[in-house]
Short mmCIF file of C-alpha atoms and ligand atoms in Angstrom, two decimals:
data_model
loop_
_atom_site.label_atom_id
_atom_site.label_comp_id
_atom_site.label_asym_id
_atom_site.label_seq_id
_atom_site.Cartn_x
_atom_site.Cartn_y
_atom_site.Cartn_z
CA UNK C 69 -57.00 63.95 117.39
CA UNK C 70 -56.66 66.76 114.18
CA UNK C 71 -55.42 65.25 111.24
CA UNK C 72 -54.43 66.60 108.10
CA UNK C 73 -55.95 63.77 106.06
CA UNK C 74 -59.38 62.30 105.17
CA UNK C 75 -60.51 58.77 104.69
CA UNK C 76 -62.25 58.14 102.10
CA UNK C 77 -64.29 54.48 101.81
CA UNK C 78 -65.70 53.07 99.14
CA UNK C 79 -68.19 50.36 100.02
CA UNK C 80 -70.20 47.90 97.10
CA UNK C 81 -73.63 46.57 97.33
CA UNK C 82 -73.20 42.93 97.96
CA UNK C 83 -69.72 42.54 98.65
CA UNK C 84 -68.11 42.25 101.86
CA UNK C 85 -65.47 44.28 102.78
CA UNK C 86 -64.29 47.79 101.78
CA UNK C 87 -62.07 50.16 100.18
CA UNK C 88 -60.07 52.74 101.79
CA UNK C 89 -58.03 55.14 100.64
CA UNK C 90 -56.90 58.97 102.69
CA UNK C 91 -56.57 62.09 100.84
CA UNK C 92 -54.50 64.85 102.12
CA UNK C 93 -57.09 68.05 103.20
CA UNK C 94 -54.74 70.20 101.41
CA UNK C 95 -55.08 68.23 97.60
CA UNK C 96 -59.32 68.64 98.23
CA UNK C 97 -58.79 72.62 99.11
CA UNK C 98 -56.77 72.58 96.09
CA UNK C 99 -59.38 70.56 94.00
CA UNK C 100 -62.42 72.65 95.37
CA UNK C 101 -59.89 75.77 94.95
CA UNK C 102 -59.17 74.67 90.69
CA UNK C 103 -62.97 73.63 90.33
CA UNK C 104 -64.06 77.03 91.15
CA UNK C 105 -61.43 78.96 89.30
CA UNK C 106 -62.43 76.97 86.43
CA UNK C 107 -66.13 77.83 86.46
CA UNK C 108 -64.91 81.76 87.06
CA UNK C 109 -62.81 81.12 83.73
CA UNK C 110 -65.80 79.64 82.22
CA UNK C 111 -68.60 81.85 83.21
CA UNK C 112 -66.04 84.60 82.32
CA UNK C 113 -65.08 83.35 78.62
CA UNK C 114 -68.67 82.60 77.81
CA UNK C 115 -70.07 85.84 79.06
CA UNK C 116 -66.94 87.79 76.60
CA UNK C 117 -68.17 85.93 73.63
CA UNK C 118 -71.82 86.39 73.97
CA UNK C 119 -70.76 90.26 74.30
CA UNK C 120 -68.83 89.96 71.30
CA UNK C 121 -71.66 88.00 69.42
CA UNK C 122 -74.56 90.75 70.00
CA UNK C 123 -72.05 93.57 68.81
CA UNK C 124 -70.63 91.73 65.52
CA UNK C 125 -74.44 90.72 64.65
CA UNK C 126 -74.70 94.73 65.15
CA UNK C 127 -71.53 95.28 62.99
CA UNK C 128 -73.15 93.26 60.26
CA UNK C 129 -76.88 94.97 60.26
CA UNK C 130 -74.96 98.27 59.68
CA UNK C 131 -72.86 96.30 56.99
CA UNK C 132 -75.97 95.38 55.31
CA UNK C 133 -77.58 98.75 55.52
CA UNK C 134 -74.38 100.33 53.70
CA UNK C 135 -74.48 97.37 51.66
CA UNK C 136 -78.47 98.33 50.63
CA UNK C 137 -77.98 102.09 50.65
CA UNK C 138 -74.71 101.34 47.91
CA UNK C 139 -77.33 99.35 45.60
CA UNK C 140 -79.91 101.75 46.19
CA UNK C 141 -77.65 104.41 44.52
CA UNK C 142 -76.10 102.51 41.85
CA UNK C 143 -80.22 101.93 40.66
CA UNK C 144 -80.15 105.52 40.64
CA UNK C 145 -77.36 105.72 38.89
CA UNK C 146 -78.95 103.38 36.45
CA UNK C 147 -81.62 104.86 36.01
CA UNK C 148 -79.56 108.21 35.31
CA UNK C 149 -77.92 106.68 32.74
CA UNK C 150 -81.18 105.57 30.86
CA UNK C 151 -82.63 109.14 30.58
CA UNK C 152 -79.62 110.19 29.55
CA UNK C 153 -79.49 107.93 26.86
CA UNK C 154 -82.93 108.16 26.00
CA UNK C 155 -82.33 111.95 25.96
CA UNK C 156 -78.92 111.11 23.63
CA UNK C 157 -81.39 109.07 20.92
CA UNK C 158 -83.72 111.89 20.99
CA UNK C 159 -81.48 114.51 20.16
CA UNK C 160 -79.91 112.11 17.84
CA UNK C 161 -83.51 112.03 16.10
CA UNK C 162 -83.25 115.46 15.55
CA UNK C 163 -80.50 115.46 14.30
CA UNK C 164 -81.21 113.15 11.69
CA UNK C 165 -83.95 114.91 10.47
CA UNK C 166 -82.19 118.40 10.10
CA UNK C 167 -79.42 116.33 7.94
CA UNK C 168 -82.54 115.03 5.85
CA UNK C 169 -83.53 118.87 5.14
CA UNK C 170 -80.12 119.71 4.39
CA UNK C 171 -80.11 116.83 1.87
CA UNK C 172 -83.50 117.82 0.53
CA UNK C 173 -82.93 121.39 0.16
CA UNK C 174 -79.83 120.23 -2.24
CA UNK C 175 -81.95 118.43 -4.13
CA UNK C 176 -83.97 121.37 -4.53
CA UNK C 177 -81.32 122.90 -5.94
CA UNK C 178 -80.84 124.96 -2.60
CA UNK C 179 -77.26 125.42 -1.18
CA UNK C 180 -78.67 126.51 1.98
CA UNK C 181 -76.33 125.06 4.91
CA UNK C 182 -77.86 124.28 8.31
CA UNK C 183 -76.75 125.75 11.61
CA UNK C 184 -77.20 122.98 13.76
CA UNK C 185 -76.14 123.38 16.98
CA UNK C 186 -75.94 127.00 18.16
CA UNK C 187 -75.98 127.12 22.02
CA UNK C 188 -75.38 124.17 23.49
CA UNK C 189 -77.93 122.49 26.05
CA UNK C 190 -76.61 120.43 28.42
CA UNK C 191 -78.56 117.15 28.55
CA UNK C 192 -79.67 117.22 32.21
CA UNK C 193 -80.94 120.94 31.75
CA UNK C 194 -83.59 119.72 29.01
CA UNK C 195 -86.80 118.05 29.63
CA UNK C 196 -88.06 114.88 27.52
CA UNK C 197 -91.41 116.73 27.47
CA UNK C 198 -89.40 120.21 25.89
CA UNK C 199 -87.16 118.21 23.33
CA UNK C 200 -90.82 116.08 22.35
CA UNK C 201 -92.07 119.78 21.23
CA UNK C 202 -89.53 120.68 19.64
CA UNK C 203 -89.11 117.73 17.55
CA UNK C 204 -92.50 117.55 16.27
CA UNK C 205 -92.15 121.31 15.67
CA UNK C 206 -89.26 120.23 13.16
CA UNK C 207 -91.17 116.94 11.75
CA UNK C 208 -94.08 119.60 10.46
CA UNK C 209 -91.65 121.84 9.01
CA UNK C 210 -89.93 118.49 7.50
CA UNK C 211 -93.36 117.86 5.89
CA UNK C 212 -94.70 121.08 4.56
CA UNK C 213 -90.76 121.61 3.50
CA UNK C 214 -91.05 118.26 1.76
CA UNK C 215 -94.42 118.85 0.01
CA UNK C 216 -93.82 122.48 -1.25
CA UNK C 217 -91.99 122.94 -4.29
CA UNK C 218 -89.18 125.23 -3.38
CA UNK C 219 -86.13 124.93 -6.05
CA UNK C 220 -85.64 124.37 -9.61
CA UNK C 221 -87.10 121.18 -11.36
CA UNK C 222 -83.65 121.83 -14.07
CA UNK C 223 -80.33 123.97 -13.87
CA UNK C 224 -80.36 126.42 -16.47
CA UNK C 225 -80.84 129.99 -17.46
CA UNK C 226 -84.49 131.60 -17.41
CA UNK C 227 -85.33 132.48 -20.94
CA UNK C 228 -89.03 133.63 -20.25
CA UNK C 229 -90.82 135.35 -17.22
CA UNK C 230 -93.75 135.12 -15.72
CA UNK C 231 -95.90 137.40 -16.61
CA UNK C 232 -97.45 139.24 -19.93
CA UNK C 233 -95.13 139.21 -22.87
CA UNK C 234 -95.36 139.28 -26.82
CA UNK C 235 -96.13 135.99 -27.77
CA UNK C 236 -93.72 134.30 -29.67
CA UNK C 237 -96.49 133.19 -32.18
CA UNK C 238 -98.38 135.75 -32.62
CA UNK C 239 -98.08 139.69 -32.48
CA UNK C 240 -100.11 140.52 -29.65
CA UNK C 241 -99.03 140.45 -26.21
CA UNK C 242 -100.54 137.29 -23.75
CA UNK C 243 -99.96 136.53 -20.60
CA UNK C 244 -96.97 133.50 -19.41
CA UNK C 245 -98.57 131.21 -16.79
CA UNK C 246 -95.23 129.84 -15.87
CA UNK C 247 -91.31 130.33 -16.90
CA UNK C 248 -89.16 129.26 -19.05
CA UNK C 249 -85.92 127.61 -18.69
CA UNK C 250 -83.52 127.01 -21.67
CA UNK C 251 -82.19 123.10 -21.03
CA UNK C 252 -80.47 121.03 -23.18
CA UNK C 253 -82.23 117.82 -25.15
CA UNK C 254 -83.16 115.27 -23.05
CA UNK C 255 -81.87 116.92 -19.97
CA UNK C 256 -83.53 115.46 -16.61
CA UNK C 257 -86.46 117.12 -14.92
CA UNK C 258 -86.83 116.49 -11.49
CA UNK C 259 -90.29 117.07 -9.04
CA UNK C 260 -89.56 120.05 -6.77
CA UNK C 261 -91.54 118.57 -4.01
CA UNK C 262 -93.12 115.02 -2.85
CA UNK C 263 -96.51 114.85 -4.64
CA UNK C 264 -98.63 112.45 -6.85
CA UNK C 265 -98.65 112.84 -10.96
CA UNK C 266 -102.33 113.70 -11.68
CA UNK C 267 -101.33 114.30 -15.37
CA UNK C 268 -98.72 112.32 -17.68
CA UNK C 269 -99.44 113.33 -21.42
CA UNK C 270 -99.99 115.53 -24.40
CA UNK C 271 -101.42 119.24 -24.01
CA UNK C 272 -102.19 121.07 -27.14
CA UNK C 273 -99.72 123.82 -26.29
CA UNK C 274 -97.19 122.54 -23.79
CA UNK C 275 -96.80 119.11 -25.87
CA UNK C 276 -95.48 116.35 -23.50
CA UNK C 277 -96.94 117.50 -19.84
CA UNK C 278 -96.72 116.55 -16.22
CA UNK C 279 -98.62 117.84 -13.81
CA UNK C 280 -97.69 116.84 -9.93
CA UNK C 281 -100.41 117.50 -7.00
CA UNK C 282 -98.42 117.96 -4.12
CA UNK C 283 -99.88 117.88 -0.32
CA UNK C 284 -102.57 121.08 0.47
CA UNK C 285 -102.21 123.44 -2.16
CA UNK C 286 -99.64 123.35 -4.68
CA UNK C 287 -99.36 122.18 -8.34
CA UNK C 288 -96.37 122.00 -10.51
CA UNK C 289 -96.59 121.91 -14.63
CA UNK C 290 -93.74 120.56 -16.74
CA UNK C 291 -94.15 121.18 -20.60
CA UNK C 292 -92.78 120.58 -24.21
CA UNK C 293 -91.22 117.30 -22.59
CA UNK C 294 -89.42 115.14 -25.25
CA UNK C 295 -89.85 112.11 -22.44
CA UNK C 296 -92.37 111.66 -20.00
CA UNK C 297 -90.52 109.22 -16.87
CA UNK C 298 -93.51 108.94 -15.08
CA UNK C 299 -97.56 107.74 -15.39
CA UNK C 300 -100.50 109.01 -13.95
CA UNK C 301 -100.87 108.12 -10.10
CA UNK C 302 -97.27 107.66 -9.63
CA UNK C 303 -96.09 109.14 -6.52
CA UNK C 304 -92.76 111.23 -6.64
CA UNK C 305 -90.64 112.02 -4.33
CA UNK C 306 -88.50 115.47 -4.59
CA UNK C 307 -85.59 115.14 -6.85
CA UNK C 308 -87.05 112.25 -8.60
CA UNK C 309 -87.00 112.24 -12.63
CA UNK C 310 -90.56 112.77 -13.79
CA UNK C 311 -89.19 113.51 -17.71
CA UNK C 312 -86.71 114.63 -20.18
CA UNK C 313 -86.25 118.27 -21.84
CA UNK C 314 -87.66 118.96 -25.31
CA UNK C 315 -89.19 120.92 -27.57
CA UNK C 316 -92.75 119.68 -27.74
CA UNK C 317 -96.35 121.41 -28.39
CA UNK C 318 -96.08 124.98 -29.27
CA UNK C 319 -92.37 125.68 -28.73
CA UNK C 320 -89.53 127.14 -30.64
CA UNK C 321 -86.74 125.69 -29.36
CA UNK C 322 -85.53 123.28 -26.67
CA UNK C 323 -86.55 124.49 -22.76
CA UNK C 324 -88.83 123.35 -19.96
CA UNK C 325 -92.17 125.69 -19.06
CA UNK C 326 -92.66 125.08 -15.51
CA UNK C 327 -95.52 126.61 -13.92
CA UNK C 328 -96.46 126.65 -10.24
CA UNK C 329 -100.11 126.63 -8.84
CA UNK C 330 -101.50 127.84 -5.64
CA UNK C 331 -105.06 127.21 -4.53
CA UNK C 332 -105.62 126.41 -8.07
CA UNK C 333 -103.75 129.97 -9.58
CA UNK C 334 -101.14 130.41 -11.03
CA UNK C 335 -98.30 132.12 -9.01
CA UNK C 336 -94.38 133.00 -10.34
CA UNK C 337 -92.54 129.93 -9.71
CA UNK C 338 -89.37 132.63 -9.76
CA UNK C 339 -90.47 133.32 -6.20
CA UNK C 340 -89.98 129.33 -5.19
CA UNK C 341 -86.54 128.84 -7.36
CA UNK C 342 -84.88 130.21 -3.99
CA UNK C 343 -85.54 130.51 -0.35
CA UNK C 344 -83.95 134.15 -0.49
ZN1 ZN J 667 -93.38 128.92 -21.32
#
């Protein structure tokens, strides 16, 4: 006879007697029915995830690559900026030194105004190796600018040239090895160039002398001094006091006889008053 229920017995190991209990064939259809829809939903949920796994662990190796490439340029960017500013200091450098010739040329008594600047460079279109040359171009001018003795040594009128003239003591004509400049007494004298005193005291004819040895081959002479500032071996630096105007030696009135020496002659320090 077909029923539509199954009996179901449950029997225990060393007990007598049994359970029984009938389930309906349509609740275990239904059972076997939800057990397998429930390993579809399963199977189905862990398969989406696992998809969705592999392509955000893709999402974030791409993230990370951005991430690298972004860091990658900023160190560029970095390293940009430290040539730049490298490039900034040196041009800065040069600057500098161009004020300090400026400054120096005024000393000499020079008004000779720089034209720094001109066309402008852009930073990025000069090379460290181009702006290297071209400031130790300007550091040997600064030197040999520094060590020759362009200007006056006092501001005042020239009284005397260079050159042969009557003597002032005696009637024949001799020759000037220097200028003259008419100064008031006690008027500061200043070195016309960096240099080391190689003579601080009396000469029978220019009376109080200084004589300054400056780098390669000049010489400058100060005479009839009524002060001398400065001693033997002292090193001056341009614009520096080395005396005080008088009339010492063989002199008629108060001036400064400044002589300039080349190679060991004697040129016309007119020529080295002014750059022009
Ligand atoms: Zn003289």
């Amino acid at each position: 006879m077909e029923t539509d229920r199954y009996t179901v017995m449950l029997v225990t190991a060393g007990h007598e007697g049994a359970k029984s209990f009938s389930v309906k064939k349509s609740h275990i259809r239904i059972a076997c029915f939800s057990i397998i829809v429930f390993a579809f939903i399963s199977l189905f949920s862990f398969g989406t995830s696992y998809v969705y796994y592999k392509d955000s662990a893709k999402k974030s190796q791409s993230v990370n690559k951005l991430i690298s490439t972004i860091n990658l340029l900023s160190q560029d960017i970095d390293e940009n900026n430290i040539i730049e500013s490298k490039l900034r200091e040196k041009l800065q450098g040069i600057e500098e030194t161009l004020l300090e010739m400026q400054d120096i040329l005024q000393k000499k008594g020079i008004k000779k105004e720089l034209a720094i600047g001109g066309e402008f460079i852009p930073a990025d279109r000069m090379s460290l190796s181009y702006i290297d040359y071209m400031k130790n171009d300007i550091d040997n001018l600064f030197n040999t600018m520094k060590s020759t003795p362009v200007g006056t040594p006092l501001k005042g009128k020239i009284t005397s040239d260079f050159g042969y003239r009557k003597d002032p003591f005696k009637r024949k004509t001799g020759f000037h090895s220097g200028i003259d400049i008419d100064a008031n007494y006690g008027q500061p004298i200043v070195a016309t160039a960096d240099g080391i005193v190689t003579q601080a005291s009396w000469h029978s004819s220019y009376g109080k002398t200084v004589i300054i040895k400056h780098e390669d081959k000049y010489e400058t002479l100060f005479g009839h001094l009524s002060a001398i500032t400065v001693k033997e071996g002292d090193k001056v630096r341009v614009g520096d006091v080395i005396g005080k105007a008088g009339s010492t030696g063989r002199s008629t009135g108060t001036h400064l006889h400044y002589e300039v020496m080349k190679d060991g002659k004697r040129v016309n320090p007119k020529t080295f008053l002014s750059l022009k």
